[in-house]
Coordinates of C-alpha atoms and ligand atoms in Angstrom, one line a residue:
M239 CA -21.4 -28.1 -44.0
D240 CA -23.3 -31.1 -44.8
A241 CA -25.6 -30.2 -47.8
Q242 CA -28.4 -32.5 -47.0
A243 CA -28.6 -31.7 -43.4
W244 CA -28.5 -28.0 -44.1
E245 CA -31.2 -28.3 -46.7
K246 CA -33.6 -29.6 -44.1
V247 CA -32.7 -26.6 -41.9
D248 CA -33.4 -24.3 -44.9
R249 CA -36.7 -26.1 -45.8
L250 CA -37.9 -25.6 -42.2
I251 CA -36.9 -21.9 -42.3
D252 CA -39.1 -21.5 -45.5
E253 CA -42.0 -23.3 -44.1
N254 CA -42.1 -21.3 -41.0
Q255 CA -41.3 -17.9 -42.5
N256 CA -44.6 -16.3 -41.4
K257 CA -44.2 -17.6 -37.9
T258 CA -42.9 -15.3 -35.3
I259 CA -41.1 -15.6 -32.0
K260 CA -44.6 -14.6 -30.5
D261 CA -46.4 -17.2 -32.4
Y262 CA -44.1 -20.1 -31.2
F263 CA -44.7 -18.8 -27.6
A264 CA -48.6 -18.9 -28.1
E265 CA -48.2 -22.4 -29.6
D266 CA -46.2 -23.8 -26.8
P267 CA -46.8 -22.8 -22.9
D268 CA -44.0 -25.0 -21.8
R269 CA -41.5 -23.4 -24.4
A270 CA -39.4 -21.6 -21.8
G271 CA -38.7 -24.7 -20.0
R272 CA -38.2 -26.8 -23.1
F273 CA -35.5 -24.5 -24.6
S274 CA -33.5 -23.7 -21.5
L275 CA -30.4 -25.7 -20.0
E276 CA -28.0 -25.4 -17.1
A277 CA -24.3 -26.1 -17.2
A278 CA -21.2 -25.1 -15.1
G279 CA -23.1 -22.4 -13.1
W280 CA -24.9 -20.9 -16.2
F281 CA -28.4 -20.9 -17.0
L282 CA -29.2 -20.6 -20.8
D283 CA -32.8 -19.4 -21.8
Y284 CA -32.8 -19.7 -25.7
S285 CA -36.7 -19.9 -26.1
K286 CA -36.7 -16.4 -27.6
N287 CA -35.5 -17.9 -31.0
R288 CA -37.1 -18.7 -34.1
I289 CA -36.9 -22.3 -33.4
D290 CA -39.3 -25.1 -32.5
A291 CA -38.5 -29.0 -31.7
A292 CA -38.2 -29.9 -35.4
M293 CA -35.8 -27.0 -36.1
M294 CA -33.5 -28.1 -33.3
K295 CA -33.7 -31.6 -34.3
A296 CA -32.7 -30.5 -37.8
L297 CA -29.8 -28.4 -36.5
V298 CA -28.5 -31.3 -34.3
K299 CA -28.7 -33.4 -37.3
L300 CA -26.4 -31.1 -39.0
A301 CA -23.9 -31.3 -36.0
E302 CA -24.1 -34.9 -36.2
K303 CA -23.4 -35.0 -39.8
S304 CA -20.1 -33.0 -39.4
D305 CA -18.8 -35.7 -37.2
L306 CA -18.7 -33.5 -34.2
K307 CA -18.5 -36.0 -31.5
N308 CA -15.4 -37.4 -33.2
E309 CA -13.9 -33.9 -33.8
I310 CA -14.3 -33.1 -29.9
E311 CA -12.5 -36.1 -29.0
K312 CA -9.8 -35.5 -31.3
M313 CA -9.2 -31.9 -29.8
F314 CA -9.5 -33.1 -26.0
T315 CA -7.2 -35.9 -26.7
G316 CA -4.3 -34.0 -28.3
R317 CA -4.7 -35.0 -32.2
K318 CA -3.0 -32.3 -34.5
I319 CA -6.4 -30.7 -35.6
N320 CA -4.6 -27.6 -36.3
A321 CA -3.3 -29.1 -39.4
T322 CA -1.8 -25.9 -41.4
E323 CA 0.6 -25.5 -38.3
G324 CA 0.8 -29.2 -37.7
R325 CA -0.4 -28.7 -34.0
A326 CA -2.4 -30.1 -31.4
V327 CA -5.2 -27.7 -29.9
L328 CA -5.1 -28.4 -26.2
H329 CA -6.1 -25.6 -24.2
T330 CA -8.5 -27.8 -22.2
A331 CA -5.4 -29.6 -20.8
L332 CA -4.5 -26.3 -19.3
R333 CA -7.6 -26.5 -16.9
N334 CA -7.6 -30.1 -16.5
I335 CA -7.8 -30.4 -12.9
D336 CA -8.1 -34.2 -12.6
K337 CA -5.1 -35.2 -11.0
N338 CA -4.9 -38.5 -12.8
A339 CA -5.3 -37.0 -16.3
K340 CA -2.7 -38.1 -19.0
I341 CA -2.9 -36.4 -22.4
K342 CA -0.3 -37.2 -25.0
V343 CA 1.3 -35.1 -27.9
D344 CA 3.9 -37.0 -30.0
G345 CA 3.8 -39.7 -27.3
K346 CA 4.5 -37.3 -24.3
D347 CA 2.2 -36.6 -21.4
V348 CA 1.8 -32.9 -21.3
M349 CA 0.1 -32.8 -18.0
P350 CA 3.4 -33.0 -15.8
G351 CA 4.4 -29.7 -17.4
V352 CA 0.9 -28.1 -17.1
R353 CA 1.1 -28.7 -13.3
R354 CA 4.7 -27.6 -12.8
V355 CA 4.1 -24.3 -14.5
L356 CA 1.0 -23.9 -12.5
K357 CA 2.9 -24.3 -9.4
Q358 CA 5.5 -22.1 -10.5
M359 CA 3.2 -19.3 -11.1
G360 CA 1.4 -19.8 -7.8
D361 CA 5.0 -19.5 -5.9
F362 CA 5.8 -16.6 -7.8
A363 CA 2.3 -14.8 -7.2
D364 CA 2.7 -15.8 -3.5
L365 CA 6.1 -13.7 -3.4
V366 CA 4.8 -10.6 -5.3
R367 CA 1.4 -10.6 -3.3
S368 CA 3.1 -10.9 0.2
G369 CA 5.8 -8.3 -0.6
K370 CA 8.8 -11.0 -0.4
W371 CA 9.5 -10.4 -4.0
K372 CA 12.0 -7.3 -3.6
G373 CA 12.9 -5.1 -6.5
F374 CA 16.4 -4.1 -7.1
T375 CA 16.4 -1.3 -4.4
G376 CA 14.8 -3.6 -1.9
K377 CA 11.3 -2.4 -2.3
R378 CA 8.1 -4.5 -2.6
I379 CA 6.3 -4.4 -5.9
K380 CA 3.3 -2.5 -6.3
Y381 CA 2.8 -2.0 -10.1
V382 CA 2.6 -5.0 -12.4
V383 CA 2.7 -4.1 -16.3
N384 CA 2.1 -6.9 -18.8
I385 CA 3.5 -6.2 -22.1
G386 CA 1.9 -8.4 -24.7
I387 CA -0.4 -8.1 -27.8
G388 CA -3.4 -10.1 -29.3
G389 CA -3.8 -13.2 -27.4
S390 CA -1.0 -12.3 -25.1
D391 CA -3.0 -9.2 -23.9
L392 CA -6.9 -9.4 -24.4
G393 CA -7.3 -12.4 -22.2
P394 CA -5.3 -10.9 -19.3
V395 CA -7.0 -7.5 -19.6
M396 CA -10.3 -8.8 -19.8
A397 CA -10.1 -11.1 -16.9
N398 CA -8.2 -8.8 -14.8
I399 CA -11.1 -6.3 -14.8
A400 CA -13.6 -9.0 -14.6
L401 CA -12.3 -10.4 -11.5
T402 CA -11.6 -7.1 -9.7
P403 CA -13.5 -7.9 -6.7
Y404 CA -11.2 -10.7 -5.9
S405 CA -8.0 -8.8 -6.6
K406 CA -5.2 -7.6 -4.3
R407 CA -6.0 -3.8 -4.3
Y408 CA -2.8 -2.8 -3.1
L409 CA -1.3 -3.9 -6.4
K410 CA -2.0 -1.9 -9.6
F411 CA -2.2 -3.6 -12.9
Y412 CA -1.3 -2.0 -16.4
F413 CA -1.5 -3.7 -19.9
V414 CA 0.8 -2.3 -22.8
S415 CA -0.1 -3.6 -26.0
N416 CA 0.1 -1.0 -28.9
V417 CA 3.3 -0.1 -30.6
D418 CA 2.1 3.6 -30.3
S419 CA 4.4 5.0 -27.9
T420 CA 1.8 6.8 -26.2
H421 CA 0.5 3.5 -24.6
L422 CA 3.8 2.7 -22.9
V423 CA 4.7 6.3 -22.1
E424 CA 1.4 7.1 -20.3
T425 CA 1.6 3.8 -18.4
L426 CA 5.2 4.6 -17.3
R427 CA 3.9 7.9 -15.9
E428 CA 1.6 6.0 -13.5
V429 CA 4.4 3.7 -12.1
K430 CA 7.5 4.0 -10.0
A431 CA 10.5 2.0 -11.6
D432 CA 11.8 0.5 -8.2
Q433 CA 8.4 -0.9 -7.6
T434 CA 7.4 -2.3 -11.0
L435 CA 7.4 -5.9 -12.2
F436 CA 7.3 -6.0 -16.1
I437 CA 5.7 -9.3 -17.5
V438 CA 6.8 -9.6 -21.1
A439 CA 4.2 -12.0 -22.3
S440 CA 4.7 -13.3 -25.9
K441 CA 4.5 -17.0 -27.3
T442 CA 7.2 -16.3 -30.0
F443 CA 9.1 -13.6 -28.3
T444 CA 9.7 -11.9 -31.6
T445 CA 6.4 -9.9 -32.0
Q446 CA 7.4 -6.4 -33.3
E447 CA 5.0 -4.5 -31.0
T448 CA 5.8 -6.3 -27.8
M449 CA 9.6 -6.7 -28.2
S450 CA 9.7 -2.9 -29.1
N451 CA 7.7 -1.9 -26.0
A452 CA 9.6 -4.4 -23.9
Q453 CA 13.0 -3.1 -25.1
A454 CA 11.9 0.5 -24.3
A455 CA 10.7 -0.5 -20.9
K456 CA 14.0 -2.1 -20.1
S457 CA 15.9 1.1 -21.0
W458 CA 13.6 3.3 -19.0
L459 CA 14.0 1.1 -15.9
V460 CA 17.9 0.8 -16.4
E461 CA 18.0 4.5 -16.6
K462 CA 15.9 5.1 -13.8
L463 CA 17.7 2.7 -11.5
G464 CA 21.1 3.3 -12.9
D465 CA 22.2 -0.5 -13.2
K466 CA 21.6 -3.3 -15.7
K467 CA 21.5 -5.8 -13.1
A468 CA 18.0 -4.3 -12.1
V469 CA 16.5 -6.0 -15.1
A470 CA 16.6 -9.5 -13.3
R471 CA 14.4 -8.2 -10.3
H472 CA 11.9 -6.4 -12.4
F473 CA 11.4 -8.4 -15.6
V474 CA 9.8 -11.7 -15.9
A475 CA 8.8 -13.5 -19.2
V476 CA 5.8 -15.6 -20.4
S477 CA 6.8 -17.4 -23.6
T478 CA 7.4 -20.7 -25.4
A479 CA 10.9 -19.4 -26.8
E480 CA 13.5 -20.0 -24.1
K481 CA 16.5 -18.8 -26.3
E482 CA 14.9 -15.4 -27.1
V483 CA 14.1 -14.8 -23.4
A484 CA 17.7 -15.4 -22.6
A485 CA 18.6 -13.0 -25.2
F486 CA 16.4 -10.4 -24.3
G487 CA 18.5 -10.7 -20.8
I488 CA 15.8 -12.0 -18.7
D489 CA 17.0 -14.8 -16.2
T490 CA 15.1 -18.2 -17.7
K491 CA 14.7 -19.1 -13.9
N492 CA 12.0 -16.3 -14.2
M493 CA 10.3 -17.5 -17.3
F494 CA 7.1 -19.3 -17.4
V495 CA 6.8 -21.6 -20.2
F496 CA 3.8 -22.8 -22.4
W497 CA 3.5 -24.8 -25.6
D498 CA 3.2 -24.6 -29.3
W499 CA -0.2 -26.4 -28.7
V500 CA -1.8 -23.5 -27.0
G501 CA -3.1 -20.9 -29.4
G502 CA -2.5 -17.2 -28.7
R503 CA -6.3 -16.5 -28.2
Y504 CA -6.9 -19.5 -26.1
S505 CA -3.9 -19.0 -23.9
L506 CA -5.5 -17.1 -20.9
P507 CA -5.3 -20.2 -18.8
S508 CA -1.7 -20.8 -19.5
A509 CA 1.2 -18.7 -18.2
I510 CA -0.2 -15.9 -20.1
G511 CA -2.5 -15.5 -17.1
L512 CA 0.4 -14.9 -14.9
S513 CA -0.9 -11.1 -14.1
L514 CA -4.4 -12.7 -13.4
M515 CA -2.8 -15.2 -11.1
I516 CA -0.8 -12.3 -9.2
S517 CA -4.0 -10.2 -8.9
I518 CA -6.2 -12.7 -7.4
G519 CA -4.0 -15.3 -5.8
R520 CA -3.5 -18.9 -6.4
N521 CA -6.6 -20.1 -4.8
N522 CA -8.9 -17.9 -6.9
Y523 CA -7.1 -18.7 -10.0
A524 CA -7.8 -22.7 -9.3
R525 CA -11.6 -21.7 -9.0
F526 CA -11.1 -20.1 -12.4
L527 CA -9.6 -23.0 -14.0
K528 CA -12.3 -25.2 -12.1
G529 CA -15.0 -23.1 -14.0
Y530 CA -13.4 -23.8 -17.3
Y531 CA -13.1 -27.4 -16.5
R532 CA -16.6 -28.0 -15.5
M533 CA -17.7 -26.3 -18.9
D534 CA -15.1 -28.6 -20.9
R535 CA -16.7 -31.7 -19.2
H536 CA -20.2 -30.6 -19.8
F537 CA -19.1 -29.9 -23.5
R538 CA -17.3 -33.3 -24.0
T539 CA -20.0 -35.5 -22.3
A540 CA -23.7 -33.7 -22.8
R541 CA -25.7 -34.9 -25.7
F542 CA -25.8 -32.3 -28.5
E543 CA -29.6 -31.2 -27.8
R544 CA -28.6 -30.4 -24.0
N545 CA -25.2 -29.3 -25.0
M546 CA -24.7 -25.5 -24.0
P547 CA -21.8 -24.6 -26.5
V548 CA -23.3 -26.9 -29.2
V549 CA -26.8 -25.1 -28.8
L550 CA -25.2 -21.5 -29.0
A551 CA -23.2 -22.8 -32.0
L552 CA -26.2 -24.2 -33.9
L553 CA -28.2 -21.0 -33.4
G554 CA -25.6 -18.9 -34.6
I555 CA -25.5 -21.0 -37.8
L556 CA -29.1 -20.8 -38.1
Y557 CA -29.1 -17.0 -38.3
H558 CA -25.9 -16.6 -40.1
N559 CA -26.3 -19.1 -42.9
G560 CA -30.0 -19.4 -42.7
Y561 CA -31.0 -15.7 -42.2
G562 CA -28.1 -14.0 -43.5
A563 CA -27.3 -12.2 -40.2
E564 CA -23.7 -10.9 -40.7
S565 CA -23.1 -10.2 -37.1
Y566 CA -24.3 -11.1 -33.7
C567 CA -24.0 -8.9 -30.6
V568 CA -22.8 -9.8 -26.9
L569 CA -24.3 -7.7 -24.1
P570 CA -22.7 -8.3 -20.7
Y571 CA -24.9 -6.6 -18.0
D572 CA -22.0 -6.2 -15.8
Q573 CA -19.6 -3.4 -15.8
Y574 CA -16.9 -5.9 -14.7
L575 CA -17.4 -7.8 -18.1
S576 CA -16.4 -4.4 -20.0
R577 CA -13.8 -6.1 -22.3
F578 CA -15.7 -9.5 -22.7
P579 CA -16.8 -8.5 -26.1
A580 CA -13.4 -7.4 -27.4
Y581 CA -11.8 -10.5 -26.1
L582 CA -14.7 -12.7 -27.9
Q583 CA -14.0 -10.6 -30.8
Q584 CA -10.6 -12.3 -31.3
M585 CA -11.7 -15.5 -30.3
D586 CA -14.4 -15.8 -32.9
M587 CA -13.4 -13.7 -35.7
E588 CA -9.6 -14.8 -35.7
S589 CA -10.8 -18.3 -35.4
N590 CA -13.3 -18.6 -37.9
G591 CA -12.7 -15.7 -40.1
K592 CA -11.6 -18.2 -42.8
G593 CA -12.6 -18.5 -46.4
V594 CA -11.1 -21.8 -47.4
T595 CA -12.2 -25.3 -46.2
K596 CA -10.1 -27.9 -44.8
D597 CA -9.5 -29.3 -48.3
G598 CA -8.2 -25.9 -49.6
E599 CA -11.4 -25.1 -51.7
K600 CA -13.1 -21.7 -51.4
V601 CA -16.2 -22.1 -48.8
P602 CA -19.4 -22.1 -50.6
Y603 CA -21.2 -20.3 -47.8
T604 CA -20.3 -17.5 -45.4
T605 CA -18.4 -18.3 -42.3
G606 CA -17.2 -16.1 -39.2
P607 CA -19.8 -13.7 -38.2
I608 CA -18.7 -10.2 -36.9
E609 CA -18.9 -10.1 -33.2
W610 CA -19.5 -6.9 -31.5
G611 CA -21.0 -5.6 -28.1
E612 CA -20.6 -3.1 -25.2
P613 CA -22.0 -3.6 -21.6
G614 CA -25.5 -2.6 -20.8
T615 CA -27.2 -0.3 -20.3
N616 CA -24.8 1.9 -22.2
G617 CA -25.7 0.0 -25.4
Q618 CA -29.2 0.8 -24.8
H619 CA -28.5 4.7 -25.1
S620 CA -26.9 4.1 -28.4
F621 CA -26.8 1.3 -31.0
Y622 CA -29.8 -0.8 -29.5
Q623 CA -31.8 1.3 -31.8
L624 CA -30.7 -0.3 -34.8
I625 CA -31.3 -3.7 -33.3
H626 CA -34.9 -2.9 -32.3
Q627 CA -36.0 -1.0 -35.6
G628 CA -33.2 -1.2 -38.1
T629 CA -33.1 -3.4 -41.2
H630 CA -30.4 -5.6 -40.1
L631 CA -31.1 -8.9 -38.1
I632 CA -28.6 -9.0 -35.2
P633 CA -29.0 -11.9 -32.9
C634 CA -27.8 -11.1 -29.3
D635 CA -26.5 -12.7 -26.3
F636 CA -27.5 -11.1 -23.0
I637 CA -25.3 -12.0 -20.0
G638 CA -26.2 -11.0 -16.4
F639 CA -25.8 -12.1 -12.9
S640 CA -28.6 -12.3 -10.1
K641 CA -26.3 -10.9 -7.5
T642 CA -23.9 -7.9 -7.7
H643 CA -20.5 -7.5 -5.8
N644 CA -21.5 -3.9 -5.3
P645 CA -25.2 -3.3 -3.8
V646 CA -26.1 0.3 -3.7
G647 CA -29.9 0.8 -3.2
D648 CA -31.9 -0.5 -6.1
L649 CA -29.5 0.0 -8.6
H650 CA -29.0 -3.7 -9.5
D651 CA -32.6 -4.3 -9.8
K652 CA -32.7 -1.4 -12.2
L653 CA -29.8 -2.9 -14.1
M654 CA -31.7 -6.3 -14.4
A655 CA -34.9 -4.9 -15.1
N656 CA -33.3 -3.3 -18.4
F657 CA -31.8 -6.7 -19.0
F658 CA -35.2 -8.7 -18.8
A659 CA -37.1 -6.0 -20.5
Q660 CA -34.6 -5.7 -23.5
T661 CA -35.1 -9.3 -24.7
E662 CA -38.8 -9.2 -24.0
A663 CA -39.3 -6.2 -26.2
L664 CA -36.9 -7.7 -29.0
A665 CA -38.7 -10.9 -29.2
F666 CA -42.4 -9.5 -28.9
G667 CA -42.1 -5.9 -30.3
K668 CA -45.0 -3.6 -30.0
T669 CA -48.0 -3.8 -32.7
A670 CA -49.6 -0.8 -34.4
D671 CA -52.7 -1.5 -32.3
E672 CA -50.7 -1.7 -29.2
C673 CA -49.6 2.0 -30.0
R674 CA -52.9 3.2 -30.7
K675 CA -54.6 1.6 -27.4
E676 CA -51.6 3.7 -25.8
G677 CA -53.1 6.9 -27.4
V678 CA -50.3 7.3 -30.0
E679 CA -51.2 9.9 -32.6
E680 CA -52.2 8.1 -36.0
R681 CA -49.3 9.9 -38.0
L682 CA -46.6 8.5 -35.5
V683 CA -47.9 4.8 -35.2
P684 CA -45.4 3.5 -38.0
F685 CA -42.4 5.1 -36.0
K686 CA -43.5 3.6 -32.6
T687 CA -44.3 0.3 -33.8
F688 CA -41.7 -2.5 -33.1
D689 CA -41.8 -5.8 -35.2
G690 CA -40.3 -7.8 -32.5
N691 CA -39.2 -11.3 -33.7
R692 CA -35.6 -10.3 -32.8
P693 CA -33.8 -13.5 -31.4
T694 CA -32.0 -13.5 -28.2
N695 CA -30.3 -15.8 -25.8
T696 CA -30.1 -15.0 -22.1
L697 CA -27.3 -16.3 -20.0
L698 CA -27.8 -15.9 -16.3
A699 CA -25.6 -16.8 -13.4
D700 CA -26.1 -16.2 -9.7
E701 CA -22.9 -14.2 -9.4
L702 CA -19.6 -13.1 -11.4
T703 CA -17.2 -15.4 -9.9
P704 CA -13.7 -16.9 -10.9
E705 CA -15.5 -20.2 -11.6
T706 CA -18.5 -18.6 -13.7
L707 CA -15.9 -16.4 -15.7
G708 CA -13.9 -19.7 -16.6
A709 CA -16.9 -21.4 -17.5
L710 CA -18.3 -18.4 -19.5
I711 CA -15.0 -18.3 -21.7
A712 CA -15.0 -21.9 -22.2
L713 CA -18.6 -21.9 -23.4
Y714 CA -17.7 -19.4 -26.2
E715 CA -14.5 -21.2 -26.9
H716 CA -16.4 -24.4 -27.7
K717 CA -19.2 -22.6 -29.5
V718 CA -16.5 -21.4 -31.8
F719 CA -15.0 -24.8 -32.2
V720 CA -18.3 -26.3 -33.1
Q721 CA -19.1 -23.7 -35.8
G722 CA -15.6 -24.3 -37.3
V723 CA -16.4 -28.0 -37.4
I724 CA -19.7 -27.5 -39.1
W725 CA -18.0 -25.1 -41.6
N726 CA -15.2 -27.4 -42.2
I727 CA -12.8 -24.6 -41.8
Y728 CA -9.4 -24.6 -39.7
S729 CA -10.2 -22.5 -36.5
Y730 CA -6.9 -22.6 -35.0
D731 CA -4.4 -20.9 -37.5
Q732 CA -4.4 -17.2 -38.2
W733 CA -2.5 -16.5 -41.5
G734 CA -4.1 -13.0 -41.7
V735 CA -2.2 -11.9 -38.4
Q736 CA 1.0 -13.6 -39.7
L737 CA 0.6 -11.3 -42.9
G738 CA 0.3 -8.1 -41.0
K739 CA 3.5 -9.0 -39.1
V740 CA 5.4 -9.4 -42.3
L741 CA 3.9 -6.3 -44.2
A742 CA 4.7 -3.6 -41.4
K743 CA 8.3 -4.7 -41.7
G744 CA 8.7 -4.1 -45.2
I745 CA 7.5 -0.5 -45.0
L746 CA 9.6 0.4 -42.0
D747 CA 12.8 0.5 -43.9
D748 CA 11.1 2.8 -46.3
L749 CA 10.1 5.2 -43.5
T750 CA 13.5 5.2 -42.0
S751 CA 16.4 4.6 -44.4
K752 CA 18.0 7.3 -46.4
K753 CA 16.4 8.2 -49.7
P754 CA 14.7 4.8 -50.3
K755 CA 13.3 4.1 -53.7
L756 CA 9.7 3.4 -53.0
R757 CA 8.3 0.4 -54.7
H758 CA 4.7 0.1 -53.6
D759 CA 1.5 1.4 -55.4
A760 CA 1.1 5.0 -56.3
S761 CA -1.2 5.7 -53.3
T762 CA 1.0 3.9 -50.8
N763 CA 4.1 5.7 -52.2
Q764 CA 2.4 9.1 -52.2
L765 CA 1.2 8.6 -48.3
I766 CA 4.8 7.5 -47.5
A767 CA 6.3 10.4 -49.3
R768 CA 4.2 12.9 -47.4
Y769 CA 4.9 11.3 -44.1
R770 CA 8.7 11.6 -44.7
K771 CA 8.3 15.3 -46.0
T772 CA 6.5 16.2 -42.5
L773 CA 9.3 14.7 -40.6
S774 CA 12.0 16.2 -43.0
R775 CA 13.4 12.9 -43.9
Ligands
G6Q985 C1 -3.7 -15.2 -31.2 C2 -2.6 -14.7 -32.5 C3 -2.1 -13.3 -32.1 C4 -1.0 -13.5 -31.2 C5 -0.2 -12.2 -31.1 C6 0.8 -12.3 -30.0 O1 -4.1 -16.5 -31.5 O2 -2.1 -15.4 -32.9 O3 -3.2 -12.3 -31.4 O4 -1.5 -13.9 -29.7 O5 0.2 -11.8 -32.4 O6 1.7 -13.1 -30.5 P1 3.0 -13.5 -29.5 O7 2.3 -14.0 -28.2 O8 3.7 -14.5 -30.1 O9 3.7 -12.4 -29.0

């Protein structure tokens, strides 16, 4: 992070420490319009923040000093910005709908491959949706089970729920991720083998959880249908690893590839989105990609002051580094976005949860905020208390839509009344005098007073559509990218995840082999011994 540019931000925080969001609104009647912007179907009002024009200017300077413009171009043009893995970072190529686009990695244009796989996915989705794809006994597919974890699960789950109104309701979708056998077993209880399509989604095709679940699902299917040949009609793969897919027994004709320049947590618009394509069909899927593309274009071309991902990133940095806010909350006021916070959790925390700069030094400031959230208004009846009156500063993003897919009486108006009321209350609070005027008993005044001055962003779109969902995902992807650039960290590797993959393998032998000599610390040895004793091993 550029020290000089940050110093200016820090100085402004000091100078304005006695000013509240309420004061800023009193000073500037045009504030709401001044601190709002539109992109790709989304309206962002960020006026309820602790900012003024001078602060935004200082924050933009911070972005400029990080060479952000150049870094954005490097990402979009396929430079190997994921340096610790020696890879390009090109999820934007997956949704580049410009027919003339050419993007090269190692001198080779990746776009023909992207278009080919998209067509393959569309053709396959048509077959499944129309019932022309028959299972081994000649029945059409009714159940689709995606087996994957992390980046090969969270995106497909989130988007399948989000775009339910566009789905083919005849088909039922399930997502198995956990290596806890309960996840698979309870799913298999819901489906019929002769009508089930398993999508094994794994970039590497070596991930322990996914491969174990996939093997178990394969055995179940073969047992139910009584013939190994059934696998070819009931299993397809999404992967970068052709050899491993063939070794598993899946016909590579039914393999949908993607590439090492697609990071797991950014892979939803790649073939990892196959379950979504089957659910909503190729036309809606094209709309989904178009939404992403519109936000990508906005991000690449808009000047920083008017650039939605850049503005969100800078506000995040202001609170995280300037005010010590350790977390931020994402609050979608739409039931269809129920898994969006969980999806963002991975995107943000796996990308920017890094403690070393690009030069290999310890970062001298904090990075990677903790992201959490739940759909409104459920959160209002639980953790909002802490946001309103607790001692932590928790900036929030409120996400809502003017129209609902399911109008029932005035329910949507009620939902949105809560949506607007919350950001108002968080920003403006309630003073002791206001409480007294309402007749609050004096001894209760301190408890019923709200300081306010709690920052929020409001993201409002007309309706949740494939386009607005795509644009929303891209918005946060680019926000995370910008913060990584400013913090000077590598956002596209995940050595912590890799570590987990290795650690569990080491202990598995101790749990299953005969009389192992336990060589862990005393605590771990004790726990393993107790586990073995319970199982009489
Ligand atoms: C994502 C991470 C991680 C990954 C899973 C699954 O960015 O790398 O969540 O997606 O570990 O990996 P596979 O797709 O290789 O099974």
